[in-house]
Amino acid sequence: MVTSPNTRIWPHSASVNNLDHLEIGALDVCELAKKFGTPLWLMDYASIFQAQEACRLGLLNYPGEKTVLYAGKAFLCLAMCKIVNQLKMGLDVVSLGELETAIEADVKPENIFLHGNNKSGKEIERALELRHCKIVIDNMSELDLVVRLAKRAQTKAQILLRIKPGIEPDTHDHIKTGQETSKFGIGLSEVQDYLSYIKSNGSELDFLGFHAHIGSQALELDVYRESVKVLGALSLATQKDFGLKTKLLDVGGGLGITYVEEDRPPGLYEWASTIQACVSETYQSQNLALPHLMIEPGRSIVGTAGVTIYEVGHVKRLANNSLCLAVDGGMADNPRPSTYNAKYTAAIANAMSRKSAEKVSIVGKYCESGDIIVKDAGIEAGTGDLIAVFGTGAYNYSMSSNYNRTGRPACLLLKEGQADIILERETITDLTRQDRVPAWLEAKQ
Ligand code: LLP
């Protein structure tokens, strides 16, 4: 039986010890909080490993080449890149920052895919300089820029076209990307123009194939089947009309995770195996060679690996009699509740079995009324208790800020009894590091 960590709220290695404390990676979370302080981001290596393993096994029956690309935007730092290397995944990057992080961590350029809807000349130049790094084309002026820069660098750009297959998963509007009105990618009716352009710039462009990413936190599989069918039809037309083969097919990521009990995403294994079956059937039935298949999950690889630990400070009863627990972090380390109305599950890390029927909200410390991490948490905590918020591995650190001049928490990687800092806690010095004071303001009054 393959485990798919995206279907459980807790990290793969989490348990409760005999002190009623949360344990992750065989480590008592309360001890970690004492040693490293709060708020604290924890990442469970076992969850990341199991998630990629579920993808790998799900793709196993695909008769062609296959690769799992990790979408770095979910969570990226040097240690995460090293994990990507170790687990033989490829990497999707969307900025010079992500690209250089990957290079510094020795991710091979041929395993890197540069995405984004407004790549700068600098980003494209760097990708070309690295050779074999793939560029996922989003729009015509970008394609034109790639040709000019490739000519100048006397190289050939390896490109994919990002397609809007016209399919929408049932998810928050801000994270839908497959529909015709999305700012990302190329509409089906425009693809012909791109292919003609590619044909006439064959010395600068090496066309590899297509990419589509329909959205994020998708909780159903049908949208992927539909997307693959659209891409299959497109590959057939491309071969017939332009003689261009789809050597590589990247069907994107977007599989959802279980933030709260009501979320029922398909497992990673089922997702990957459905995609591979659909791709082989679609391509074989059209007598097309099987492309190198890529899936590009981000959230479902790291989401449930992450747990944030906060300490409760002040507790307040509001006029509607609900109880508000204020914790020492909030929207700066997890902007998802205030951005997408995202829901999370919380527990008391130092008293895991303690529950309450009372309405309790866990609120952050930031100067914003919307800074509520969990509404109706169903736990009974007081000052000094440690709160664990589950499912914070994706799009928390990567979307975090220094709002209210607060330093980001530290992040630990937990593996079989070992805790290592992979992101240092930001200090006050870090916060003022980029500040400059004009001389005239320094002058004594
Ligand atoms: N590939 C492409 C081209 C993408 O744009 C994305 C996500 C992914 C893969 C990975 O999707 P995932 O498997 O992580 O769903 N900040 C939002 C999510 C934005 C997703 C952006 N693109 C959130 O916190 O829900």
Coordinates of C-alpha atoms and ligand atoms in Angstrom, one line a residue:
M1 CA 0.0 0.0 0.0
V2 CA 1.5 3.3 -1.0
T3 CA 1.0 6.2 1.4
S4 CA 0.1 9.6 0.0
P5 CA 1.0 12.2 2.6
N6 CA -1.3 14.8 0.9
T7 CA -4.4 12.9 2.2
R8 CA -3.6 13.3 5.9
I9 CA -3.5 16.5 8.0
W10 CA -0.5 15.4 10.1
P11 CA 3.0 14.9 8.8
H12 CA 3.9 11.3 7.9
S13 CA 6.1 10.8 11.0
A14 CA 3.9 12.6 13.5
S15 CA 2.7 10.9 16.7
V16 CA 1.8 11.7 20.3
N17 CA 4.2 10.7 23.0
N18 CA 3.5 9.6 26.5
L19 CA 3.7 13.2 27.8
D20 CA 0.8 14.0 25.5
H21 CA 3.2 16.0 23.3
L22 CA 3.3 16.2 19.6
E23 CA 6.3 14.3 18.1
I24 CA 7.6 14.7 14.6
G25 CA 10.5 12.7 13.2
A26 CA 10.8 11.1 16.7
L27 CA 11.4 14.5 18.3
D28 CA 9.3 16.1 21.0
V29 CA 8.0 19.4 19.5
C30 CA 7.9 21.1 22.9
E31 CA 11.6 20.4 23.3
L32 CA 12.3 21.9 19.9
A33 CA 10.2 25.0 20.8
K34 CA 12.2 25.4 24.0
K35 CA 15.5 25.0 22.2
F36 CA 14.8 27.0 19.0
G37 CA 12.1 29.4 20.1
T38 CA 8.7 30.2 18.6
P39 CA 7.2 30.8 16.1
L40 CA 9.0 27.8 14.5
W41 CA 8.5 26.2 11.1
L42 CA 9.0 22.4 11.2
M43 CA 9.5 20.3 8.0
D44 CA 9.2 16.5 8.2
Y45 CA 11.6 14.8 5.8
A46 CA 9.6 11.6 5.9
S47 CA 6.5 13.3 4.4
I48 CA 8.6 14.8 1.6
F49 CA 10.2 11.5 0.9
Q50 CA 6.8 9.6 0.9
A51 CA 5.2 12.2 -1.3
Q52 CA 7.8 11.9 -4.0
E53 CA 7.8 8.2 -3.6
A54 CA 4.0 8.1 -4.2
C55 CA 4.5 10.2 -7.4
R56 CA 7.4 8.0 -8.5
L57 CA 5.4 4.8 -8.0
G58 CA 2.3 6.3 -9.6
L59 CA 4.3 7.0 -12.8
L60 CA 6.1 3.7 -12.7
N61 CA 3.8 1.9 -15.3
Y62 CA 4.3 4.7 -17.8
P63 CA 6.1 3.1 -20.7
G64 CA 8.1 6.2 -21.6
E65 CA 10.6 8.4 -19.7
K66 CA 9.1 10.2 -16.7
T67 CA 10.2 12.7 -14.1
V68 CA 8.7 14.4 -11.1
L69 CA 9.5 18.1 -11.1
Y70 CA 9.1 19.8 -7.8
A71 CA 7.5 23.3 -8.0
G72 CA 9.9 25.3 -6.0
K73 CA 7.5 28.2 -5.4
A74 CA 5.8 26.1 -2.7
F75 CA 8.9 26.1 -0.5
L76 CA 12.5 26.6 -1.7
C77 CA 15.8 27.0 0.1
L78 CA 19.2 25.4 -0.3
A79 CA 18.3 22.4 1.8
M80 CA 15.1 21.8 -0.2
C81 CA 17.1 21.9 -3.4
K82 CA 19.5 19.3 -2.0
I83 CA 16.5 17.1 -1.2
V84 CA 15.3 17.6 -4.8
N85 CA 18.7 16.3 -6.0
Q86 CA 18.8 13.5 -3.6
L87 CA 15.3 12.3 -4.6
K88 CA 16.2 12.7 -8.3
M89 CA 13.4 15.2 -9.0
G90 CA 13.6 18.1 -11.4
L91 CA 12.8 21.6 -10.4
D92 CA 10.4 24.3 -11.6
V93 CA 11.7 27.8 -10.8
V94 CA 10.0 31.2 -11.5
S95 CA 12.6 33.8 -10.7
L96 CA 16.3 34.5 -10.8
G97 CA 16.3 34.0 -7.0
E98 CA 14.9 30.5 -7.3
L99 CA 17.2 29.7 -10.2
E100 CA 20.4 30.9 -8.4
T101 CA 19.3 29.0 -5.2
A102 CA 19.0 25.9 -7.3
I103 CA 22.4 26.4 -9.0
E104 CA 24.1 27.1 -5.7
A105 CA 22.7 23.8 -4.4
D106 CA 24.1 22.0 -7.5
V107 CA 20.8 21.2 -9.1
K108 CA 21.8 20.3 -12.7
P109 CA 20.6 22.9 -15.3
E110 CA 19.1 20.2 -17.4
N111 CA 16.8 19.4 -14.5
I112 CA 15.6 23.0 -14.2
F113 CA 12.5 24.5 -15.9
L114 CA 12.2 28.2 -15.9
H115 CA 8.5 29.3 -15.7
G116 CA 6.9 32.7 -15.2
N117 CA 4.7 35.1 -17.2
N118 CA 7.1 38.0 -17.2
K119 CA 10.6 36.6 -17.4
S120 CA 13.2 39.4 -17.5
G121 CA 16.0 39.5 -20.0
K122 CA 18.4 38.8 -17.2
E123 CA 16.5 35.6 -16.2
I124 CA 16.4 34.4 -19.8
E125 CA 20.1 35.2 -20.4
R126 CA 21.0 33.3 -17.3
A127 CA 18.9 30.3 -18.3
L128 CA 20.6 30.3 -21.7
E129 CA 24.0 30.7 -20.2
L130 CA 23.4 27.6 -18.1
R131 CA 22.7 25.5 -21.3
H132 CA 20.1 22.7 -21.2
C133 CA 17.9 24.7 -18.7
K134 CA 14.4 24.6 -20.2
I135 CA 12.4 27.7 -20.7
V136 CA 8.6 27.5 -20.6
I137 CA 7.3 30.1 -22.9
D138 CA 4.4 32.2 -21.7
N139 CA 3.8 34.8 -24.4
M140 CA 4.9 36.0 -27.9
S141 CA 7.0 38.9 -26.9
E142 CA 8.9 36.6 -24.5
L143 CA 9.4 34.1 -27.3
D144 CA 10.8 36.9 -29.4
L145 CA 13.1 38.0 -26.7
V146 CA 14.3 34.4 -26.2
V147 CA 15.2 34.2 -29.9
R148 CA 17.1 37.5 -29.8
L149 CA 19.0 36.5 -26.7
A150 CA 19.8 33.0 -28.0
K151 CA 21.1 34.5 -31.2
R152 CA 23.3 36.9 -29.3
A153 CA 24.6 34.1 -27.0
Q154 CA 25.0 31.8 -30.1
T155 CA 23.0 29.1 -28.5
K156 CA 19.7 27.3 -29.0
A157 CA 17.0 27.7 -26.4
Q158 CA 15.2 24.6 -25.3
I159 CA 11.6 25.6 -25.0
L160 CA 8.1 24.4 -24.1
L161 CA 4.9 26.3 -24.7
R162 CA 2.6 26.9 -21.8
I163 CA -0.9 26.2 -22.9
K164 CA -4.2 27.3 -21.4
P165 CA -6.3 24.2 -22.0
G166 CA -9.5 26.0 -21.1
I167 CA -10.1 23.8 -18.0
E168 CA -10.8 25.1 -14.5
P169 CA -10.5 23.1 -11.3
D170 CA -13.0 24.0 -8.6
T171 CA -10.7 26.1 -6.4
H172 CA -10.2 29.6 -5.2
D173 CA -10.3 32.1 -8.1
H174 CA -6.8 33.4 -7.3
I175 CA -5.2 30.0 -7.9
K176 CA -7.0 29.0 -11.1
T177 CA -4.7 29.2 -14.1
G178 CA -6.1 26.9 -16.9
Q179 CA -9.0 29.1 -18.1
E180 CA -8.8 31.2 -21.3
T181 CA -8.8 34.4 -19.3
S182 CA -5.8 33.5 -17.1
K183 CA -2.8 35.8 -17.3
F184 CA -0.6 32.7 -17.7
G185 CA 0.1 30.9 -20.9
I186 CA -1.1 30.7 -24.5
G187 CA -4.7 30.2 -25.6
L188 CA -5.5 27.2 -27.8
S189 CA -6.5 29.5 -30.7
E190 CA -3.1 31.2 -30.7
V191 CA -0.8 28.2 -30.6
Q192 CA -0.5 28.0 -34.4
D193 CA 1.1 31.4 -34.5
Y194 CA 3.7 30.3 -32.0
L195 CA 4.4 27.1 -33.9
S196 CA 4.9 29.0 -37.1
Y197 CA 7.3 31.4 -35.4
I198 CA 9.2 28.4 -33.9
K199 CA 9.5 26.8 -37.3
S200 CA 10.9 30.0 -38.8
N201 CA 13.4 30.4 -36.0
G202 CA 14.7 26.8 -35.9
S203 CA 18.3 27.8 -35.4
E204 CA 17.6 29.5 -32.1
L205 CA 14.8 27.4 -30.8
D206 CA 14.6 23.7 -29.9
F207 CA 10.9 22.9 -29.4
L208 CA 10.5 20.2 -26.8
G209 CA 6.8 20.2 -26.2
F210 CA 3.9 21.5 -24.1
H211 CA 3.1 22.4 -20.6
A212 CA -0.2 23.2 -18.8
H213 CA -0.9 24.0 -15.2
I214 CA -4.6 24.3 -14.6
G215 CA -4.7 25.6 -11.0
S216 CA -3.8 24.8 -7.4
Q217 CA -5.5 22.9 -4.5
A218 CA -7.5 20.8 -7.0
L219 CA -9.5 18.1 -5.3
E220 CA -10.7 16.1 -8.3
L221 CA -8.9 14.0 -11.1
D222 CA -11.3 14.6 -14.0
V223 CA -9.7 18.0 -14.8
Y224 CA -6.3 16.3 -15.3
R225 CA -7.9 13.8 -17.7
E226 CA -9.5 16.6 -19.7
S227 CA -6.3 18.6 -19.7
V228 CA -4.2 15.6 -21.0
K229 CA -6.8 15.0 -23.8
V230 CA -6.5 18.7 -24.9
L231 CA -2.7 18.4 -24.9
G232 CA -2.9 15.1 -26.8
A233 CA -5.1 16.6 -29.5
L234 CA -2.7 19.6 -29.7
S235 CA 0.3 17.3 -30.1
L236 CA -1.3 15.5 -32.9
A237 CA -2.2 18.7 -34.7
T238 CA 1.3 20.1 -34.1
Q239 CA 2.9 17.0 -35.7
K240 CA 0.6 16.9 -38.6
D241 CA 0.6 20.7 -39.4
F242 CA 4.1 21.6 -38.4
G243 CA 6.1 18.3 -38.3
L244 CA 7.1 19.2 -34.7
K245 CA 7.1 16.3 -32.2
T246 CA 6.0 16.6 -28.6
K247 CA 9.1 15.1 -27.0
L248 CA 8.2 16.3 -23.5
L249 CA 4.9 16.8 -21.9
D250 CA 4.6 18.6 -18.5
V251 CA 1.1 18.4 -17.2
G252 CA 1.7 20.7 -14.2
G253 CA 0.9 20.3 -10.6
G254 CA -2.0 21.5 -8.5
L255 CA -3.1 18.5 -6.5
G256 CA -4.7 19.5 -3.3
I257 CA -3.8 18.5 0.3
T258 CA -5.9 17.9 3.4
Y259 CA -5.9 21.1 5.5
V260 CA -9.1 20.2 7.4
E261 CA -11.0 16.9 7.7
E262 CA -13.6 18.0 5.0
D263 CA -10.8 18.2 2.3
R264 CA -10.7 14.9 0.4
P265 CA -8.0 15.2 -2.2
P266 CA -7.1 12.1 -4.3
G267 CA -3.8 10.6 -3.2
L268 CA -0.6 11.5 -5.0
Y269 CA -0.2 7.9 -6.1
E270 CA -3.7 7.9 -7.6
W271 CA -3.1 11.3 -9.2
A272 CA 0.2 10.3 -10.8
S273 CA -1.1 6.9 -12.0
T274 CA -4.2 8.5 -13.5
I275 CA -2.1 11.0 -15.4
Q276 CA 0.3 8.4 -16.7
A277 CA -2.5 6.1 -17.9
C278 CA -4.3 8.9 -19.6
V279 CA -1.2 10.2 -21.3
S280 CA -0.2 6.7 -22.6
E281 CA -3.7 6.0 -23.8
T282 CA -4.2 9.4 -25.5
Y283 CA -0.8 9.4 -27.3
Q284 CA -0.8 5.7 -28.2
S285 CA -4.3 5.8 -29.6
Q286 CA -3.3 8.6 -31.9
N287 CA -0.1 6.8 -32.9
L288 CA 2.1 9.5 -31.4
A289 CA 5.4 8.6 -29.8
L290 CA 5.1 8.7 -26.0
P291 CA 6.5 12.0 -24.7
H292 CA 8.8 12.3 -21.7
L293 CA 6.1 12.8 -19.1
M294 CA 6.5 15.3 -16.3
I295 CA 4.3 16.2 -13.4
E296 CA 5.0 19.3 -11.4
P297 CA 3.6 19.2 -7.8
G298 CA 4.5 21.7 -5.2
R299 CA 2.0 21.9 -2.4
S300 CA 1.4 18.1 -2.3
I301 CA 5.1 17.4 -1.9
V302 CA 5.8 19.7 1.0
G303 CA 2.4 20.9 2.3
T304 CA 1.7 18.4 5.0
A305 CA 5.4 18.0 5.8
G306 CA 5.1 21.5 7.5
V307 CA 3.9 22.4 10.9
T308 CA 4.1 25.8 12.5
I309 CA 4.5 26.0 16.3
Y310 CA 3.4 29.2 18.0
E311 CA 3.1 30.1 21.7
V312 CA -0.1 31.5 23.1
G313 CA 0.4 35.0 24.6
H314 CA -2.7 36.9 25.7
V315 CA -6.2 35.4 25.8
K316 CA -9.3 37.6 25.3
R317 CA -13.1 37.0 25.5
L318 CA -15.0 39.0 22.9
A319 CA -18.4 40.5 23.1
N320 CA -20.0 37.6 21.2
N321 CA -18.5 35.4 24.0
S322 CA -16.0 33.8 21.7
L323 CA -12.5 33.2 22.9
C324 CA -9.5 34.6 21.1
L325 CA -6.0 33.1 21.6
A326 CA -3.3 35.5 20.4
V327 CA -0.2 33.7 19.2
D328 CA 3.3 35.0 18.6
G329 CA 3.1 34.8 14.8
G330 CA 0.4 35.1 12.2
M331 CA -0.2 36.5 8.7
A332 CA 3.5 37.4 8.2
D333 CA 4.5 33.7 8.5
N334 CA 1.2 32.4 7.0
P335 CA -0.6 34.8 4.8
R336 CA -2.9 32.1 3.3
P337 CA -5.9 32.6 5.7
S338 CA -6.1 36.3 5.0
T339 CA -5.3 35.9 1.3
Y340 CA -7.5 33.0 0.3
N341 CA -9.7 32.4 3.4
A342 CA -7.7 29.2 3.8
K343 CA -8.6 26.9 6.6
Y344 CA -6.2 25.1 8.9
T345 CA -6.2 22.5 11.7
A346 CA -4.6 23.2 15.0
A347 CA -3.8 21.3 18.1
I348 CA -2.1 22.0 21.5
A349 CA 1.4 20.6 21.0
N350 CA 2.0 20.2 24.8
A351 CA -1.5 18.7 25.4
M352 CA -2.6 17.0 22.3
S353 CA -5.7 15.3 23.8
R354 CA -7.1 18.5 25.2
K355 CA -10.2 19.6 23.2
S356 CA -12.9 22.1 23.7
A357 CA -16.5 22.5 22.5
E358 CA -16.0 26.2 22.9
K359 CA -15.6 28.6 19.9
V360 CA -12.0 29.5 20.0
S361 CA -10.1 31.6 17.4
I362 CA -6.4 31.5 17.0
V363 CA -5.4 35.0 16.0
G364 CA -2.0 36.4 15.0
K365 CA -0.1 39.4 16.4
Y366 CA -0.2 41.5 13.3
C367 CA -2.0 44.8 13.0
E368 CA -4.8 43.6 10.7
S369 CA -8.2 42.4 11.7
G370 CA -8.0 39.6 9.1
D371 CA -5.0 38.1 10.8
I372 CA -6.9 35.0 12.0
I373 CA -5.0 31.7 11.6
V374 CA -7.8 29.3 12.6
K375 CA -11.4 30.2 13.3
D376 CA -13.3 27.7 15.5
A377 CA -10.2 25.8 16.4
G378 CA -12.0 23.5 18.9
I379 CA -9.1 23.5 21.4
E380 CA -8.8 24.9 24.9
A381 CA -5.5 26.6 25.4
G382 CA -4.1 29.4 27.6
T383 CA -1.1 31.6 27.9
G384 CA 2.1 29.6 27.5
D385 CA 0.6 26.7 25.6
L386 CA 2.1 25.7 22.3
I387 CA -0.1 25.6 19.3
A388 CA 0.7 23.4 16.3
V389 CA -0.8 24.5 13.0
F390 CA -0.7 21.6 10.5
G391 CA -0.3 21.8 6.7
T392 CA 2.0 24.8 6.6
G393 CA 4.8 23.4 4.5
A394 CA 3.6 25.0 1.2
Y395 CA 3.2 28.7 0.5
N396 CA 4.0 29.8 4.0
Y397 CA 7.7 30.5 4.1
S398 CA 7.7 31.2 0.4
M399 CA 4.9 33.9 0.8
S400 CA 6.0 35.2 4.2
S401 CA 6.8 38.8 4.8
N402 CA 8.4 41.1 7.4
Y403 CA 5.1 42.9 8.1
N404 CA 5.2 45.0 11.2
R405 CA 9.0 44.6 11.0
T406 CA 9.0 41.1 12.3
G407 CA 11.7 38.6 11.5
R408 CA 10.8 35.3 9.8
P409 CA 10.8 32.2 12.1
A410 CA 13.5 29.6 11.9
C411 CA 12.8 26.4 9.9
L412 CA 14.0 23.0 11.0
L413 CA 14.3 19.9 9.0
L414 CA 13.3 16.9 11.1
K415 CA 14.5 13.4 10.2
E416 CA 14.7 10.3 12.5
G417 CA 15.5 12.0 15.7
Q418 CA 17.7 14.7 14.1
A419 CA 16.7 18.4 13.9
D420 CA 18.7 20.7 11.6
I421 CA 18.2 24.4 11.0
I422 CA 17.6 25.0 7.3
L423 CA 16.5 28.6 7.6
E424 CA 17.9 30.7 10.4
R425 CA 15.5 32.9 12.4
E426 CA 15.7 36.5 11.1
T427 CA 17.1 38.9 13.6
I428 CA 16.6 42.6 14.2
T429 CA 20.0 43.1 12.4
D430 CA 18.5 41.3 9.4
L431 CA 15.6 43.7 9.4
T432 CA 17.6 46.8 9.3
R433 CA 20.3 45.4 7.0
Q434 CA 19.0 47.1 3.8
D435 CA 18.1 50.4 5.5
R436 CA 20.0 53.5 4.6
V437 CA 19.7 56.9 6.2
P438 CA 20.3 60.0 4.0
A439 CA 23.1 62.2 5.4
W440 CA 20.8 65.2 5.8
L441 CA 18.7 63.1 8.2
E442 CA 21.8 62.2 10.2
A443 CA 22.8 65.8 10.7
K444 CA 22.3 67.1 14.3
Q445 CA 19.4 69.5 14.6
Ligands
LLP1 N1 3.5 24.6 -12.0 C1 3.1 25.8 -12.2 C2 3.4 26.4 -13.5 C3 2.5 26.6 -11.2 O1 2.2 27.9 -11.5 C4 2.3 26.1 -10.0 C5 1.7 26.9 -8.9 C6 2.7 24.7 -9.7 C7 3.3 24.0 -10.8 C8 2.5 24.0 -8.4 O2 1.2 24.0 -8.0 P1 0.9 23.2 -6.6 O3 1.2 21.8 -6.9 O4 1.7 23.7 -5.6 O5 -0.5 23.5 -6.4 N2 0.0 30.7 -3.3 C9 -1.1 29.8 -3.6 C10 -0.8 28.8 -4.7 C11 -0.2 29.4 -6.0 C12 0.2 28.4 -6.9 C13 0.9 29.0 -8.1 N3 1.4 28.1 -9.0 C14 -1.6 29.2 -2.4 O6 -1.0 29.4 -1.3 O7 -2.6 28.4 -2.4

